[in-house]
Coordinates of C-alpha atoms and ligand atoms in Angstrom, one line a residue:
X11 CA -121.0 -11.1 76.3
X12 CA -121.8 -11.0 72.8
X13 CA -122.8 -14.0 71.2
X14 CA -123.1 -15.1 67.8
X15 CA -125.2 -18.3 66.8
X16 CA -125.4 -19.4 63.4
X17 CA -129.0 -20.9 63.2
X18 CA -130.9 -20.6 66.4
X19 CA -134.4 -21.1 65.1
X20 CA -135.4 -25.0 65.1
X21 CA -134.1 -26.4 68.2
X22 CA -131.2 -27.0 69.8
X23 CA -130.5 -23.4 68.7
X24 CA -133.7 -21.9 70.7
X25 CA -132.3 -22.9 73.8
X26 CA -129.0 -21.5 73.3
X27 CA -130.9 -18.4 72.3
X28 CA -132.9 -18.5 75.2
X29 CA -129.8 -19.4 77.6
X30 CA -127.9 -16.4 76.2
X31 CA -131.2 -14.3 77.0
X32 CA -131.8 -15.3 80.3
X33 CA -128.2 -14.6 80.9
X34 CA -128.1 -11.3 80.2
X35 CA -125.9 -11.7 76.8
X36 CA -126.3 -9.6 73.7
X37 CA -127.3 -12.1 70.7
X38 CA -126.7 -11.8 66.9
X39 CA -128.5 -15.1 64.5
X40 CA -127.4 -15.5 61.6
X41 CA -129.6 -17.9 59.1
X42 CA -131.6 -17.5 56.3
X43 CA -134.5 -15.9 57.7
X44 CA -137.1 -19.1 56.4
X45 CA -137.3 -20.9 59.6
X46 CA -140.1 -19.4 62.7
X47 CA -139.0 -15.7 61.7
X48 CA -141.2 -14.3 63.9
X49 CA -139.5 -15.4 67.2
X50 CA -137.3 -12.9 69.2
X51 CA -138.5 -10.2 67.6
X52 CA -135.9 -8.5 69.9
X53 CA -132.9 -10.4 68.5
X54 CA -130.4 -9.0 66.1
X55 CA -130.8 -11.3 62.9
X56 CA -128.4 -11.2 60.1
X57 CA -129.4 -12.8 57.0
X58 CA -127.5 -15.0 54.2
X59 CA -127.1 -18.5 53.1
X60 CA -124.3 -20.6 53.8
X61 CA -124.9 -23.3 51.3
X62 CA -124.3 -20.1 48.5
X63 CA -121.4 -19.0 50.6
X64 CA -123.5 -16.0 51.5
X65 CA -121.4 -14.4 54.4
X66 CA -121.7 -11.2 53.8
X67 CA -123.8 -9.8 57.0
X68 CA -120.8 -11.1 59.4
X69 CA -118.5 -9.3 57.7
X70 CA -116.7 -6.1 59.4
X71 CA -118.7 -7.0 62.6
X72 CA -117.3 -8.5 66.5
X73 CA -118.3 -11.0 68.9
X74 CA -117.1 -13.0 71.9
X75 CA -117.9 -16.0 70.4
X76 CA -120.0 -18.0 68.1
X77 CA -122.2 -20.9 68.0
X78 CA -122.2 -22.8 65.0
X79 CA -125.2 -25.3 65.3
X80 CA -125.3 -26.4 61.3
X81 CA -125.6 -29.9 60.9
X82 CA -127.6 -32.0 57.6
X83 CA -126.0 -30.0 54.5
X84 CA -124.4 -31.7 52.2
X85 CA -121.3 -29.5 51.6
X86 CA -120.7 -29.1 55.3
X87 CA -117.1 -28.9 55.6
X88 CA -117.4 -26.3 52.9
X89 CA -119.6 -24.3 55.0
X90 CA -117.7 -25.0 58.1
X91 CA -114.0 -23.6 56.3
X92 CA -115.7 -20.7 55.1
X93 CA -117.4 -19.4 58.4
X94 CA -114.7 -20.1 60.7
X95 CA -112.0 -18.4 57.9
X96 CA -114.1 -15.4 57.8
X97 CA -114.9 -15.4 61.7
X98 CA -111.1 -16.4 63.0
X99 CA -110.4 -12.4 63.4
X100 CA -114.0 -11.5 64.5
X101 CA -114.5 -13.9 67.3
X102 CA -112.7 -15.7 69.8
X103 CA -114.3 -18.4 71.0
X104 CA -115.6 -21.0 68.1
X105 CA -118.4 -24.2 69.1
X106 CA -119.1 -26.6 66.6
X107 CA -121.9 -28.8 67.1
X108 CA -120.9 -32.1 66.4
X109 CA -122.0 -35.6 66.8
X110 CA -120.7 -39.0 68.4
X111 CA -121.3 -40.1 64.8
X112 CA -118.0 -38.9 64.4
X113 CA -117.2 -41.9 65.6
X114 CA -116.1 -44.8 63.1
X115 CA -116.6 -48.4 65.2
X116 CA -117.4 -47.8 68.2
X117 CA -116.7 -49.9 71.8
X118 CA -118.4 -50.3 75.1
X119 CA -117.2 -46.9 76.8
X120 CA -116.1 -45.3 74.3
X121 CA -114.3 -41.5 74.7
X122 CA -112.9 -39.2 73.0
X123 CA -109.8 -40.7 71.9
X124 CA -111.7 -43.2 69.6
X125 CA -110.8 -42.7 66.2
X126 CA -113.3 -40.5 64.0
X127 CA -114.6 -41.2 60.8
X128 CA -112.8 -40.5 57.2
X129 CA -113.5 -42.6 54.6
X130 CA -116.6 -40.4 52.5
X131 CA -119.1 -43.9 52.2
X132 CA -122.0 -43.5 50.6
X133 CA -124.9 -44.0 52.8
X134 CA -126.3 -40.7 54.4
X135 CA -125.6 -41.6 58.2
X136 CA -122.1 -42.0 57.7
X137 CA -121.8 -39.0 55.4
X138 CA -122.9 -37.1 58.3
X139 CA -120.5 -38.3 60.5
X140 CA -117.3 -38.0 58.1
X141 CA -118.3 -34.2 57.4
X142 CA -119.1 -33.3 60.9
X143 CA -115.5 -35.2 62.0
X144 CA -113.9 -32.9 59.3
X145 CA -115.4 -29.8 59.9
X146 CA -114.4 -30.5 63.6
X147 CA -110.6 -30.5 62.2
X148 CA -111.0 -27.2 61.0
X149 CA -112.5 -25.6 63.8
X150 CA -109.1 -26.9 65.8
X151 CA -106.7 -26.1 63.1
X152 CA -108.1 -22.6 63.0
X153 CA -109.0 -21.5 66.4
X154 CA -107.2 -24.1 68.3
X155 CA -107.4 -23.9 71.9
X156 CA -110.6 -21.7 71.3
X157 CA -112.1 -24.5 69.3
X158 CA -114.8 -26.6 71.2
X159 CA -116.6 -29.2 69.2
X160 CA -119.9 -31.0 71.1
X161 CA -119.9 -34.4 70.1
X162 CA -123.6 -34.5 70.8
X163 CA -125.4 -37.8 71.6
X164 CA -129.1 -37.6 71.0
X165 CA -130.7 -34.2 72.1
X166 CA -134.8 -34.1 73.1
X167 CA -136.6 -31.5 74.4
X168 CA -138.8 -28.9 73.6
X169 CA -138.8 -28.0 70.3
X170 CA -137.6 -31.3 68.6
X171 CA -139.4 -31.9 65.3
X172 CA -137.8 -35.6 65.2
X173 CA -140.4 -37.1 67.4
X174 CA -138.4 -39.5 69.0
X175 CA -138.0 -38.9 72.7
X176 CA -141.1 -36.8 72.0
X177 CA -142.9 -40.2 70.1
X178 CA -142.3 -41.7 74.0
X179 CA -143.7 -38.7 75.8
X180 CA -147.0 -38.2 74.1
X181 CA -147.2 -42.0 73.4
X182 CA -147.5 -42.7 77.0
X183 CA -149.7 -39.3 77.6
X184 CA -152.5 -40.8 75.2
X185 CA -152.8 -43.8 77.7
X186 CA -153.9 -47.2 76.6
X187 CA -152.1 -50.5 76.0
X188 CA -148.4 -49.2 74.9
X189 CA -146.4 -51.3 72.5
X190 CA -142.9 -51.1 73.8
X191 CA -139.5 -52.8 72.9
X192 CA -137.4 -55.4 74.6
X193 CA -137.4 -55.2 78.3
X194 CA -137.5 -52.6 81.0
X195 CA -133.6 -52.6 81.1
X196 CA -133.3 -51.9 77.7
X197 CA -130.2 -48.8 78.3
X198 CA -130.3 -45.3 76.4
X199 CA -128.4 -42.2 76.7
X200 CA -129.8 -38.5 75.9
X201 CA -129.2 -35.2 77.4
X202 CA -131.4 -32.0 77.0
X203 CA -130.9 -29.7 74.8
X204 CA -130.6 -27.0 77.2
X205 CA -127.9 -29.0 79.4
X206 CA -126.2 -28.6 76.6
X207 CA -126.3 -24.9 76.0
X208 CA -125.9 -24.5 79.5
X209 CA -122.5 -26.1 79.5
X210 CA -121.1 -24.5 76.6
X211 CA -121.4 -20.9 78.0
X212 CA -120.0 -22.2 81.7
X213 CA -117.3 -23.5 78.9
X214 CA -116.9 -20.2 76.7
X215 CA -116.8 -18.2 80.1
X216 CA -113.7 -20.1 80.9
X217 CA -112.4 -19.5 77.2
X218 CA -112.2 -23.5 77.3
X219 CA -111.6 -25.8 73.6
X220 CA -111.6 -29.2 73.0
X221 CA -113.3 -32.3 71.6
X222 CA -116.1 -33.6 74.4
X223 CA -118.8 -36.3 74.0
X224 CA -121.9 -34.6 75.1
X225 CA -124.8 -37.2 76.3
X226 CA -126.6 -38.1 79.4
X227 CA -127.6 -38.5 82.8
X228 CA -124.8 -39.4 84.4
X229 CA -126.8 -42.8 85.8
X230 CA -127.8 -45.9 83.8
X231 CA -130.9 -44.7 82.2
X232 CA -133.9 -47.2 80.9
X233 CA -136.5 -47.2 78.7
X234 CA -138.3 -48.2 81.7
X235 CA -137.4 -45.4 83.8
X236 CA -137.9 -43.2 80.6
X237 CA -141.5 -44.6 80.5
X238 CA -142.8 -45.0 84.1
X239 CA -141.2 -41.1 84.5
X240 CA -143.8 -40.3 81.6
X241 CA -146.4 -41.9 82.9
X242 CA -145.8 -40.2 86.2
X243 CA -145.5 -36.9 85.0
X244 CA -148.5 -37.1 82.4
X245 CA -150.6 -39.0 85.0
X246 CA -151.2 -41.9 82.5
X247 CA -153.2 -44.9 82.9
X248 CA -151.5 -46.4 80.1
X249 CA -149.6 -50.3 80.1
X250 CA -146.7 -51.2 78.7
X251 CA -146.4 -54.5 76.7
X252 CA -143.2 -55.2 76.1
X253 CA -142.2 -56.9 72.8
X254 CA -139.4 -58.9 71.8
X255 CA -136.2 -57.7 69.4
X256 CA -137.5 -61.3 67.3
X257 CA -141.4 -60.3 67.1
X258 CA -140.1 -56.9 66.0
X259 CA -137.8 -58.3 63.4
X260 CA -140.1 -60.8 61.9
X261 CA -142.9 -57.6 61.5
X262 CA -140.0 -55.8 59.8
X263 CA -140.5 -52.4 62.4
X264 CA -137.9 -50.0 61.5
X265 CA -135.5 -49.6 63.6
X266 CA -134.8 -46.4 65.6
X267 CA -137.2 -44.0 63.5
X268 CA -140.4 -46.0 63.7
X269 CA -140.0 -47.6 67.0
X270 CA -137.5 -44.7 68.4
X271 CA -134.7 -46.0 70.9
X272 CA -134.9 -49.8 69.0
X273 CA -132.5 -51.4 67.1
X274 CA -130.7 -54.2 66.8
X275 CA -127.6 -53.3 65.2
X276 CA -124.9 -53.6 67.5
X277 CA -123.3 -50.5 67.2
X278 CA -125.9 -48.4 66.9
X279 CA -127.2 -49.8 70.9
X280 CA -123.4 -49.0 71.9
X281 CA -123.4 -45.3 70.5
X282 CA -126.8 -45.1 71.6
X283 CA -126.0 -46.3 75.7
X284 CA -122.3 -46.9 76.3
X285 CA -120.7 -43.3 76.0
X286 CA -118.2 -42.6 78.2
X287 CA -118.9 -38.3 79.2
X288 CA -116.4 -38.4 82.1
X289 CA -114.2 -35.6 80.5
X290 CA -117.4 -33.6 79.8
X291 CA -118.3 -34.0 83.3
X292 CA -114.9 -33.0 84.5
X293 CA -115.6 -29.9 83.3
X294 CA -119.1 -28.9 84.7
X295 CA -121.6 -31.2 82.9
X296 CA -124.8 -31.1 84.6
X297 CA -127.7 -32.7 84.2
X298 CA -131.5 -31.5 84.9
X299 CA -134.0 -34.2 85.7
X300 CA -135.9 -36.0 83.9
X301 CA -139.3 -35.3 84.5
X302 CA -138.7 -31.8 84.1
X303 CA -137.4 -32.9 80.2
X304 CA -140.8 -34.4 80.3
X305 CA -142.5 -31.4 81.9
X306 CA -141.4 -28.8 79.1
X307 CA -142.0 -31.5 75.7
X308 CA -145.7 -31.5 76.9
X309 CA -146.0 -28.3 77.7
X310 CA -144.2 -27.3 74.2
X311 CA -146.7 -30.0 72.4
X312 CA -150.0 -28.1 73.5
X313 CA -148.7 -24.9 71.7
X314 CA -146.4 -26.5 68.9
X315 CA -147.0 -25.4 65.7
X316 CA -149.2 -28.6 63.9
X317 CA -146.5 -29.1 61.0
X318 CA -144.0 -28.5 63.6
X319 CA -142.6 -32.2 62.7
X320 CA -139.9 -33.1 60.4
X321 CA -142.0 -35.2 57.4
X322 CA -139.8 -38.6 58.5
X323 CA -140.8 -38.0 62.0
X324 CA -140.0 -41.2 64.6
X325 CA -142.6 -43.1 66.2
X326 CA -145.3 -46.1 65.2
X327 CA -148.6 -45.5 63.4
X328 CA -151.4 -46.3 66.1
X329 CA -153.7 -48.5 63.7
X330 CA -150.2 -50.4 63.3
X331 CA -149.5 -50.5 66.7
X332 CA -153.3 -51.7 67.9
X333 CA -152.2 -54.3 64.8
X334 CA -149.1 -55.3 66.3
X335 CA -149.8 -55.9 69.6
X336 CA -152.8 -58.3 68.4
X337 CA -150.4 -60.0 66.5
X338 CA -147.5 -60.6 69.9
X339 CA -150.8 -61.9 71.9
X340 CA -150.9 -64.7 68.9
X341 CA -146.8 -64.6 68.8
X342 CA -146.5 -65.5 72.5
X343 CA -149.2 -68.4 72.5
X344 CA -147.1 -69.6 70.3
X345 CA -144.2 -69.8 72.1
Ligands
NAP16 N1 -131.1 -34.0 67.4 C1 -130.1 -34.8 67.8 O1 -130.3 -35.8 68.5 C2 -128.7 -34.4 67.4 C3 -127.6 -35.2 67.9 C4 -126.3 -34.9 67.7 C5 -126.0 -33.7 67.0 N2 -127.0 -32.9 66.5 C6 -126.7 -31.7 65.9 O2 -127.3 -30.6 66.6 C7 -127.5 -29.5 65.7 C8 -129.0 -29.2 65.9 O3 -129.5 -28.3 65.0 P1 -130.9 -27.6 65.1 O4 -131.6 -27.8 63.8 O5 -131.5 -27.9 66.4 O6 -130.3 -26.1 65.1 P2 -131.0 -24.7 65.0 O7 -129.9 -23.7 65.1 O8 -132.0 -24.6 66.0 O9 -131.6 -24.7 63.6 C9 -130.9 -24.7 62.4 C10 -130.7 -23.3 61.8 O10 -130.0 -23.3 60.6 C11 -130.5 -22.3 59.8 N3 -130.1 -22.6 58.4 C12 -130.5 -23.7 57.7 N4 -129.9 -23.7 56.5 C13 -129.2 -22.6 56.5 C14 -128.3 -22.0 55.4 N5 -128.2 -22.5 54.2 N6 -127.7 -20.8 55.7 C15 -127.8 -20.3 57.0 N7 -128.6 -20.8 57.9 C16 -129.3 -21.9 57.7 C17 -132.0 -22.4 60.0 O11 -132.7 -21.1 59.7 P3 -133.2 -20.8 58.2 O12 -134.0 -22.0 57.8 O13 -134.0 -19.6 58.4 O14 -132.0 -20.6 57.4 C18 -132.0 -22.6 61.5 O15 -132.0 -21.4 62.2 C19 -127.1 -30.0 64.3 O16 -125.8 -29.6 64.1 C20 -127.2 -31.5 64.4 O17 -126.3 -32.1 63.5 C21 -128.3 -33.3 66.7

């Protein structure tokens, strides 16, 4: 099969890239040529820039499908009508990687059928969500049935530079007193990024479209599990201390990025743990376990790159967690 990716060289791309390698699939990138140019040397790599409208490489050329992993730009849907206008004669198969931020207002299981977003607001979360709901309507209206857009939930694994399931694993490696939020209950959903490749080519190789959330396991995760499975796999003596949502308030911890999986907002814990992925299952969803997640993050964190990480990278500071935890000894004698 030959497979076209647009992007491939941060992360979620790599592991289609190294899917459709071990797979025996020939592989054309397109992207700029800034990000990690020196991996696959062996890869066909076609250079331009889609926020110029730069297309000109794909031009005149065929594959059996592409993979369209472009997600933060600002003129998106721009970028999104152009590539799949040029590529509707040139491909047959079109994935869009998505988001569940598609999602307006979301309820406890929510599916596909929930209403996506539309009204352009200004803040930059929802921005994301209304362009990558509209570029998903293009995909459809111009390769229909051959359109599949991954409503994505939140990918980890190796190569992440958000350092938020990451934050997790290599807080728990370093060992020590671990500041951790809520309760050993608190729910999350995330799938690995190479569950995810691995389902859209069982999904291209049955020519198969459509609009799927795209999250994980398909059992009620914890932070607890997430944490005890760390500290199992990285043989750590560390101990959680688990802190309440009102100590975490009243220190103003942000939400999400600085303490990763923690928020309070109520529909931000929904989109983050109640996503129904029945349909996704239905059609060959699998999940690996999660130690071996675990496995590959620490073995990728030895060897990553030391600026590997996005500069608003999750996770606490640790003089601010040693602070912080003083502070909930005091909080909780005075309870
Ligand atoms: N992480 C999550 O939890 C999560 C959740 C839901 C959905 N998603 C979505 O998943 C996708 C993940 O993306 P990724 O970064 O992992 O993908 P990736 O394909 O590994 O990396 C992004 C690629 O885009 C290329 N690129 C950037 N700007 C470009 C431009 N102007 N023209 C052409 N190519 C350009 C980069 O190469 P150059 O820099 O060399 O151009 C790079 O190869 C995104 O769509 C994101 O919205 C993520």
């Amino acid at each position: 099969m030959r497979v076209l990716i647009l992007g491939g060289t941060h992360f979620l791309g790599r592991h289609f890239v190294e899917q459709a390698l071990n797979l025996g699939y020939e592989i054309t990138l397109f992207n700029r040529g800034k990000s990690n140019r020196e991996i696959y040397p062996d890869v066909e790599k076609l250079i331009g820039d889609r926020k110029k409208g730069d297309l000109e490489s794909l031009k005149g050329r065929e594959w059996d499908c592409v993979i369209d992993t472009i997600g933060y730009m600002k003129n998106l849907v721009q970028v999104v009508e152009e590539s799949t206008h040029l590529l509707k004669d040139q491909v047959k198969h079109y994935t869009f990687i998505s988001s569940i931020e598609t999602y307006s207002e979301v309820k406890p299981n929510f599916d596909e059928t929930t209403p996506t977003r539309v009204n352009q607001k200004k803040t930059l979360a929802t921005r994301y969500g209304v362009n990558k709901a509209l570029a998903e309507k293009i995909n459809n209206r111009v390769f229909g049935t051959k359109a599949l857009n991954v409503r994505a939930g939140l990918i980890v694994g190796k190569y992440d530079k958000t350092n938020r399931f990451s934050y997790w694993v290599k807080r728990v490696e370093k060992g020590g007193e671990i500041l951790a939020p809520v309760g050993y209950e608190y729910p999350i959903q995330l799938i690995d990024a190479s569950d995810i490749a691995r389902w859209v080519f069982k999904m291209i190789n049955q020519g198969k479209g459509g609009d799927f959330n795209v999250t994980g396991p398909d059992y009620k995760l914890t932070i607890g599990q997430i944490l005890n499975t760390c500290k199992e796999v990285s043989k750590s003596k560390g101990e959680f201390t688990w802190v309440s949502n009102e100590f975490l308030l009243k220190n103003k911890i942000g939400q999400w990025r600085e303490l990763p999986f923690w928020t309070t907002s109520d529909q931000l814990l929904l989109m983050t743990n109640s996503c129904n992925i029945g349909k996704a299952i239905a059609e060959g969803l699998a999940f690996r376990q999660l130690k071996d997640t675990i496995i590959d993050i620490l073995e990728w964190e030895k060897i990553a790159p030391k600026k590997y990480n996005y500069g608003f990278a999750g996770g606490l500071n640790p003089k601010k967690e040693q602070k912080l935890l003083e502070k909930w000894k005091e909080f909780k004698d005075n309870q």
